[in-house]
Coordinates of C-alpha atoms in Angstrom, one line a residue:
Q1105 CA 0.5 0.1 0.5
V1106 CA 1.6 3.0 -1.3
Q1107 CA 1.3 6.1 1.7
L1108 CA 2.3 9.7 0.8
L1109 CA 3.0 11.8 4.3
E1110 CA 3.2 15.2 4.3
S1111 CA 5.5 17.9 6.5
G1112 CA 6.4 21.5 6.5
G1113 CA 3.9 23.4 6.9
G1114 CA 2.9 26.1 9.9
S1115 CA 2.8 30.1 9.5
V1116 CA 4.3 32.0 7.6
Q1117 CA 4.4 35.7 6.8
S1118 CA 3.3 37.3 3.8
G1119 CA 6.1 37.6 1.1
E1120 CA 7.9 34.9 3.2
S1121 CA 8.8 31.2 1.1
L1122 CA 7.7 27.7 2.2
R1123 CA 8.9 24.5 1.8
L1124 CA 7.5 21.5 1.9
S1125 CA 8.3 18.0 1.9
C1126 CA 5.9 15.0 1.2
K1127 CA 7.3 11.1 2.1
Y1128 CA 6.3 8.7 -0.4
S1129 CA 6.5 4.6 0.1
K1130 CA 9.0 2.9 -2.0
E1131 CA 6.6 0.3 -3.7
Y1132 CA 5.5 4.2 -5.4
T1133 CA 7.2 3.5 -8.6
G1134 CA 4.6 5.8 -10.6
D1135 CA 5.7 9.0 -13.1
C1136 CA 3.6 11.4 -12.6
M1137 CA 3.5 13.4 -8.4
G1138 CA 1.7 16.3 -7.3
W1139 CA -0.2 18.9 -5.4
F1140 CA -2.9 20.0 -4.6
R1141 CA -4.8 22.8 -2.0
Q1142 CA -7.5 23.1 -0.6
F1143 CA -9.1 26.0 0.8
P1144 CA -12.4 26.1 3.5
G1145 CA -15.7 24.6 2.1
K1146 CA -14.2 24.6 -2.0
E1147 CA -13.2 21.5 -3.7
R1148 CA -9.0 20.9 -4.1
A1149 CA -7.2 23.6 -6.9
W1150 CA -4.5 21.8 -8.7
V1151 CA -0.8 24.2 -7.9
G1152 CA 1.1 21.6 -9.5
N1153 CA 3.2 18.2 -11.7
I1154 CA 6.2 16.3 -12.2
Y1155 CA 6.7 14.3 -14.8
A1156 CA 9.5 10.9 -13.8
N1157 CA 11.4 12.6 -16.8
G1158 CA 11.5 15.9 -13.7
T1159 CA 9.1 17.7 -16.8
T1160 CA 7.2 20.2 -14.3
Y1161 CA 3.8 21.9 -14.9
R1162 CA 1.7 24.4 -13.4
P1163 CA -1.9 26.6 -13.8
A1164 CA -0.7 30.6 -15.4
S1165 CA -1.7 31.2 -12.1
L1166 CA 1.2 29.9 -9.8
K1167 CA 3.9 30.6 -12.1
G1168 CA 7.5 31.3 -11.2
R1169 CA 5.8 31.2 -7.6
V1170 CA 5.8 27.4 -7.4
T1171 CA 9.1 24.5 -7.9
I1172 CA 8.0 21.4 -6.9
R1173 CA 11.5 18.0 -7.2
R1174 CA 11.4 14.7 -7.0
D1175 CA 14.2 13.1 -5.4
N1176 CA 13.9 9.1 -6.1
A1177 CA 16.8 8.1 -4.0
K1178 CA 15.0 10.3 -0.6
N1179 CA 11.6 9.1 -2.3
T1180 CA 11.1 12.3 -1.8
L1181 CA 9.2 15.4 -3.1
T1182 CA 9.2 18.6 -2.3
L1183 CA 7.3 21.8 -3.3
Q1184 CA 8.4 25.3 -2.5
L1185 CA 6.2 28.4 -2.9
D1186 CA 7.9 31.4 -2.4
D1187 CA 6.0 35.3 -1.5
M1188 CA 3.7 33.7 0.1
K1189 CA -0.1 35.6 -0.1
P1190 CA -2.8 35.9 2.4
E1191 CA -4.9 33.8 -0.3
D1192 CA -3.2 30.4 -0.1
T1193 CA -3.2 30.0 3.3
A1194 CA -5.2 26.3 3.1
M1195 CA -4.5 22.2 3.3
Y1196 CA -1.3 21.4 1.4
I1197 CA -1.7 17.5 -0.3
C1198 CA 0.0 15.7 -1.8
A1199 CA -0.6 13.8 -4.7
A1200 CA 0.7 10.5 -6.4
G1201 CA 0.2 8.3 -9.5
R1202 CA 0.8 8.0 -13.1
I1203 CA 0.4 10.6 -16.4
G1204 CA -2.7 11.7 -17.7
Y1205 CA -4.0 11.8 -20.8
Y1206 CA -4.5 15.5 -21.9
G1207 CA -0.8 17.0 -20.9
G1208 CA 0.9 18.2 -17.7
T1209 CA -1.6 15.6 -16.5
C1210 CA -1.9 13.0 -13.9
V1211 CA -4.6 10.1 -12.5
V1212 CA -4.6 10.2 -9.5
D1213 CA -4.4 6.8 -7.6
Y1214 CA -2.7 8.4 -3.8
W1215 CA -3.7 10.6 -1.2
G1216 CA -1.6 12.2 1.0
Q1217 CA -3.4 13.2 4.7
G1218 CA -2.3 16.7 4.1
T1219 CA -0.6 19.8 5.1
Q1220 CA -2.3 23.3 6.5
V1221 CA -0.1 26.5 6.3
T1222 CA -1.3 29.4 7.6
V1223 CA 0.0 32.6 6.3
S1224 CA 0.2 36.3 7.5
P1225 CA -0.6 39.3 6.1

């Protein structure tokens, strides 16, 4: 059973950078991982994906602020979000799965529990 465990959440000030980690079990050997975030009372929003070849994708609204890396030697996926804003306050969730039909997408097979991030003005 593949497990995903996020860490690194907490409180930050506006303008700061935040790095989150997702430790995944070695049983996972899939070709697409990513991050989502969930705002209270809303659906999960896509933050970005990384394919096994290292290609990354992110929504236009977050371009320039999001960096995603995958380290297979350490079974760790990381997310760095720069220039944090109060509207970035959310639960950040790690995802793992397979490359989707449409470019840049993942078919998610596994979800983490999430880590809460709060950004103060």
